[in-house]
Amino acid sequence: MKKIGFIDHYIDNWHADNFPRMIRDSAFKNDFEIALAWEETTPPGKKPLAEWCRENNVTPARSLEQVVDTCDVILILSPDDADRHLALSKYALQSGKPVYIDKPFADKVKDAKEMFSLAAKHKTPLMTSSSLRFTPALTAAKKDKIQGKKVRYVSSWGGGRFSVYIVHVLEMLVMTLGTGARRVMSVGELPEAPVLVVDYPDKRRGLLQLFPGLEFGLAACYGEGETLHLSDMQGFFEAFIDAVLNFFTTGKNLVPQKETLEIVAIQETATRALERRDHWIEVEIS
């Protein structure tokens, strides 16, 4: 049985609290166990590492290095603090062991490139993704309906705080519409409900929307006047956990690196666009 090591900014968060149960319930439940966990800090009001470990039957690690040295595969969480991913992952990315980094991968393209570069240099398998990428209805639609056809327009939407949840609607948009975004414009009137247009040089367009309490969904125009509307996004977390454990088993990243960099670049650009409504902001990846 392979040992999974958790590394987190702070361990008392929804992902860390629920991933153990999902792993135990997954198709790979007999192949993996969460052996060690470590957190960088314990914010006021949050559960400390020792208490979280007791509740989840996991051994608390003395250091980040102990987790990497002892475990077979590494899962770096910090789902609400993408700016900590580079620092939290540097040692693991030099280990040669499979490393999964939670969403959002990075808040800057520069950091994303550094993590990919470090992994490549040390032949460390690396994967990152929003869980929404593995939504059964979306993956089936892409395979059975969209594959091989030009997608001209995608609108993706959901709820939650921009810095943490825009990655979900971006992941769905990029995996469906493709890469090559040129610029982003914020057109929303309300700070709590951002609306952003993504423009491509070949006349493709994307629309990103976040509204409080809105369920995730996607609509697309593709082929010769064909349309797609997805509102049933059930089962995405279970499929996502299976995908991560499959990656841990094979060492093969299931997400194109080019798409991941595009997602980070659009999010970084969108963050700037929110400060200048109704102005195009160029997407910079290189």
Coordinates of C-alpha atoms in Angstrom, one line a residue:
M1 CA 0.0 0.0 0.0
K2 CA 1.4 3.4 -1.0
K3 CA 1.8 6.1 1.5
I4 CA 0.3 9.5 0.7
G5 CA 1.7 12.5 2.5
F6 CA -0.3 15.7 3.0
I7 CA 1.4 19.1 3.0
D8 CA -0.7 22.1 3.8
H9 CA -0.6 25.8 4.6
Y10 CA -3.1 25.1 7.4
I11 CA -4.7 21.7 7.7
D12 CA -8.2 22.7 8.9
N13 CA -9.9 23.2 5.6
W14 CA -12.6 21.5 3.5
H15 CA -10.3 19.6 1.2
A16 CA -8.1 18.2 4.0
D17 CA -11.2 17.3 6.0
N18 CA -12.9 15.5 3.1
F19 CA -10.1 14.0 1.0
P20 CA -9.4 11.2 3.5
R21 CA -13.0 9.9 3.3
M22 CA -13.0 10.2 -0.5
I23 CA -9.8 8.3 -0.8
R24 CA -11.1 5.5 1.5
D25 CA -14.3 5.4 -0.7
S26 CA -12.5 5.5 -4.1
A27 CA -11.7 2.7 -6.6
F28 CA -8.1 2.8 -5.3
K29 CA -9.0 2.5 -1.6
N30 CA -6.9 -0.7 -1.3
D31 CA -3.8 0.8 -2.8
F32 CA -3.3 4.0 -0.8
E33 CA -3.3 5.3 2.8
I34 CA -2.7 8.8 4.2
A35 CA 0.4 8.2 6.3
L36 CA 1.7 11.6 7.3
A37 CA 0.4 15.2 7.4
W38 CA 2.1 18.6 8.0
E39 CA 0.9 22.1 8.2
E40 CA 2.9 25.4 7.8
T41 CA 0.9 27.3 10.3
T42 CA -2.3 27.2 12.5
P43 CA -4.3 30.4 12.1
P44 CA -6.4 31.6 15.1
G45 CA -9.6 29.6 15.4
K46 CA -8.4 26.8 13.2
K47 CA -7.9 23.2 14.4
P48 CA -4.2 22.4 15.1
L49 CA -2.4 19.6 13.2
A50 CA -2.3 17.2 16.2
E51 CA -6.1 17.3 16.6
W52 CA -6.7 16.9 12.9
C53 CA -4.4 13.9 12.8
R54 CA -6.1 12.2 15.8
E55 CA -9.5 12.7 14.1
N56 CA -8.3 11.3 10.8
N57 CA -6.0 8.5 12.1
V58 CA -2.9 10.1 10.4
T59 CA 0.5 10.6 11.9
P60 CA 1.6 14.3 12.3
A61 CA 4.9 14.9 10.7
R62 CA 7.7 17.0 12.3
S63 CA 8.6 18.7 9.1
L64 CA 7.7 19.1 5.4
E65 CA 10.9 17.2 4.6
Q66 CA 9.8 14.2 6.7
V67 CA 6.6 13.9 4.7
V68 CA 8.5 13.9 1.4
D69 CA 11.2 11.6 2.5
T70 CA 8.9 9.1 4.1
C71 CA 5.9 8.9 1.8
D72 CA 5.6 7.5 -1.7
V73 CA 3.4 10.2 -3.2
I74 CA 2.8 13.8 -2.1
L75 CA -0.4 15.8 -2.1
I76 CA 0.0 19.5 -1.5
L77 CA -3.2 21.2 -0.5
S78 CA -3.4 24.9 0.5
P79 CA -6.6 25.3 -1.6
D80 CA -7.3 28.8 -0.4
D81 CA -3.7 30.1 -0.6
A82 CA -2.2 29.5 -4.1
D83 CA 0.6 31.9 -3.3
R84 CA 2.0 29.3 -0.9
H85 CA 2.2 26.5 -3.4
L86 CA 5.7 27.3 -4.8
A87 CA 7.3 27.4 -1.3
L88 CA 5.4 24.3 -0.1
S89 CA 6.3 22.3 -3.2
K90 CA 9.9 23.1 -3.8
Y91 CA 11.4 20.2 -1.8
A92 CA 8.8 17.7 -3.1
L93 CA 9.4 18.7 -6.7
Q94 CA 13.0 17.7 -6.3
S95 CA 12.1 14.2 -5.0
G96 CA 11.2 12.3 -8.2
K97 CA 8.0 11.1 -6.5
P98 CA 4.6 11.9 -7.9
V99 CA 3.3 15.3 -6.6
Y100 CA -0.2 16.6 -6.9
I101 CA -0.8 20.3 -6.2
D102 CA -4.3 21.5 -5.3
K103 CA -6.1 24.2 -7.1
P104 CA -5.5 27.1 -7.9
F105 CA -2.0 25.9 -9.0
A106 CA -0.5 29.4 -8.8
D107 CA -1.6 33.0 -8.7
K108 CA 1.2 34.0 -11.1
V109 CA 2.4 32.5 -14.3
K110 CA 6.0 33.0 -13.1
D111 CA 5.4 30.7 -10.1
A112 CA 3.6 28.1 -12.3
K113 CA 6.5 27.9 -14.7
E114 CA 9.0 27.6 -11.9
M115 CA 7.1 24.6 -10.5
F116 CA 6.9 22.9 -13.8
S117 CA 10.6 23.6 -14.5
L118 CA 11.7 22.2 -11.1
A119 CA 9.6 19.1 -11.7
A120 CA 11.1 18.6 -15.2
K121 CA 14.6 19.1 -14.0
H122 CA 14.3 16.4 -11.3
K123 CA 12.0 14.1 -13.3
T124 CA 9.2 14.5 -10.8
P125 CA 5.7 13.7 -12.1
L126 CA 3.5 16.7 -11.4
M127 CA -0.2 17.2 -11.8
T128 CA -2.7 19.9 -10.8
S129 CA -6.3 20.5 -11.7
S130 CA -9.7 21.8 -10.6
S131 CA -12.0 19.0 -9.7
L132 CA -14.6 20.3 -12.2
R133 CA -12.4 19.1 -15.1
F134 CA -13.4 15.5 -14.2
T135 CA -17.1 16.1 -14.1
P136 CA -18.6 12.9 -15.7
A137 CA -21.1 14.9 -17.8
L138 CA -18.5 17.3 -19.1
T139 CA -15.9 14.6 -19.9
A140 CA -18.6 12.6 -21.7
A141 CA -19.8 15.6 -23.7
K142 CA -16.2 16.5 -24.7
K143 CA -15.5 12.9 -25.9
D144 CA -18.9 12.0 -27.5
K145 CA -20.1 15.4 -28.9
I146 CA -17.4 18.0 -29.1
Q147 CA -14.2 16.0 -30.0
G148 CA -12.9 16.9 -33.4
K149 CA -15.2 19.9 -33.9
K150 CA -14.3 23.6 -33.6
V151 CA -15.7 25.2 -30.4
R152 CA -16.5 28.8 -31.0
Y153 CA -18.1 30.0 -27.7
V154 CA -18.1 28.8 -24.1
S155 CA -19.9 30.2 -21.1
S156 CA -19.0 28.7 -17.8
W157 CA -20.3 29.8 -14.4
G158 CA -20.4 29.0 -10.7
G159 CA -20.3 30.4 -7.2
G160 CA -17.8 31.4 -4.6
R161 CA -15.0 33.8 -3.9
F162 CA -13.1 34.9 -7.0
S163 CA -9.5 34.2 -5.9
V164 CA -10.4 30.6 -4.9
Y165 CA -13.3 29.6 -7.2
I166 CA -12.7 31.3 -10.6
V167 CA -10.2 28.4 -11.3
H168 CA -13.2 26.0 -11.6
V169 CA -15.0 27.9 -14.3
L170 CA -11.7 28.6 -16.0
E171 CA -10.8 24.9 -16.0
M172 CA -14.1 24.0 -17.7
L173 CA -13.7 26.9 -20.2
V174 CA -10.1 26.1 -21.2
M175 CA -10.6 22.3 -21.5
T176 CA -13.6 23.0 -23.8
L177 CA -12.6 26.1 -25.7
G178 CA -8.9 25.4 -25.9
T179 CA -5.8 27.6 -25.4
G180 CA -4.5 30.8 -27.1
A181 CA -6.5 33.5 -25.2
R182 CA -5.4 37.0 -26.2
R183 CA -7.1 39.3 -23.8
V184 CA -9.7 39.6 -20.9
M185 CA -12.2 42.2 -20.1
S186 CA -14.3 42.7 -16.9
V187 CA -17.9 43.7 -17.7
G188 CA -19.6 43.0 -14.5
E189 CA -21.2 45.8 -12.4
L190 CA -21.1 44.1 -9.0
P191 CA -17.8 43.2 -7.2
E192 CA -19.4 40.2 -5.6
A193 CA -20.6 38.9 -9.0
P194 CA -17.8 39.3 -11.5
V195 CA -18.4 38.7 -15.3
L196 CA -15.4 38.5 -17.6
V197 CA -15.0 38.1 -21.4
V198 CA -12.1 36.1 -22.8
D199 CA -11.2 36.9 -26.4
Y200 CA -9.2 34.8 -28.8
P201 CA -7.5 35.9 -32.1
D202 CA -9.5 33.4 -34.2
K203 CA -12.9 34.9 -33.1
R204 CA -13.5 32.4 -30.3
R205 CA -15.0 33.9 -27.2
G206 CA -15.5 32.8 -23.6
L207 CA -17.6 34.2 -20.8
L208 CA -16.8 33.6 -17.1
Q209 CA -19.3 34.3 -14.4
L210 CA -19.3 34.0 -10.6
F211 CA -22.5 34.6 -8.6
P212 CA -23.0 33.9 -4.9
G213 CA -24.6 30.5 -4.4
L214 CA -24.7 29.7 -8.1
E215 CA -24.2 26.0 -9.1
F216 CA -21.5 25.2 -11.6
G217 CA -22.4 24.8 -15.2
L218 CA -21.3 25.3 -18.8
A219 CA -22.8 26.1 -22.2
A220 CA -21.0 25.9 -25.6
C221 CA -21.5 26.5 -29.3
Y222 CA -19.5 24.2 -31.5
G223 CA -19.4 22.5 -34.9
E224 CA -22.1 23.6 -37.4
G225 CA -24.5 25.4 -35.2
E226 CA -24.5 22.7 -32.4
T227 CA -25.0 23.7 -28.8
L228 CA -24.4 22.2 -25.4
H229 CA -25.8 23.0 -22.0
L230 CA -24.6 21.3 -18.8
S231 CA -26.1 21.9 -15.4
D232 CA -25.8 18.4 -13.9
M233 CA -22.3 18.5 -12.5
Q234 CA -22.7 15.7 -10.0
G235 CA -20.0 13.2 -9.3
F236 CA -17.1 15.5 -10.0
F237 CA -15.3 15.1 -6.7
E238 CA -15.4 11.3 -6.8
A239 CA -14.1 11.3 -10.4
F240 CA -11.4 13.8 -9.4
I241 CA -10.1 11.8 -6.5
D242 CA -9.9 8.7 -8.8
A243 CA -8.0 10.8 -11.3
V244 CA -5.5 12.0 -8.7
L245 CA -5.0 8.4 -7.4
N246 CA -4.6 7.2 -11.0
F247 CA -1.9 9.8 -11.4
F248 CA -0.2 8.6 -8.2
T249 CA -0.3 5.0 -9.6
T250 CA 1.0 5.7 -13.1
G251 CA 2.9 8.9 -12.7
K252 CA 1.2 10.2 -15.9
N253 CA -0.2 13.8 -15.7
L254 CA -3.8 13.7 -17.0
V255 CA -3.9 17.5 -17.7
P256 CA -2.0 19.1 -20.5
Q257 CA 0.7 21.5 -19.1
K258 CA -0.2 24.0 -21.8
E259 CA -3.8 24.2 -20.5
T260 CA -2.7 24.6 -16.9
L261 CA -0.4 27.5 -17.8
E262 CA -3.2 29.1 -19.8
I263 CA -5.6 28.8 -16.8
V264 CA -3.1 30.5 -14.5
A265 CA -2.4 33.2 -17.1
I266 CA -6.1 34.0 -17.6
Q267 CA -6.7 34.1 -13.9
E268 CA -3.8 36.4 -13.3
T269 CA -5.1 38.6 -16.2
A270 CA -8.6 38.5 -14.9
T271 CA -7.5 39.7 -11.5
R272 CA -6.0 42.8 -13.1
A273 CA -9.0 43.2 -15.3
L274 CA -11.3 43.5 -12.3
E275 CA -9.5 46.7 -11.4
R276 CA -10.2 48.3 -14.8
R277 CA -13.7 47.4 -15.9
D278 CA -14.5 47.7 -19.6
H279 CA -10.9 47.7 -20.6
W280 CA -9.1 44.8 -22.5
I281 CA -6.1 43.4 -20.6
E282 CA -3.6 41.4 -22.6
V283 CA -2.9 37.8 -21.5
E284 CA 0.8 37.2 -21.0
I285 CA 2.2 33.6 -20.8
S286 CA 5.7 33.9 -22.3

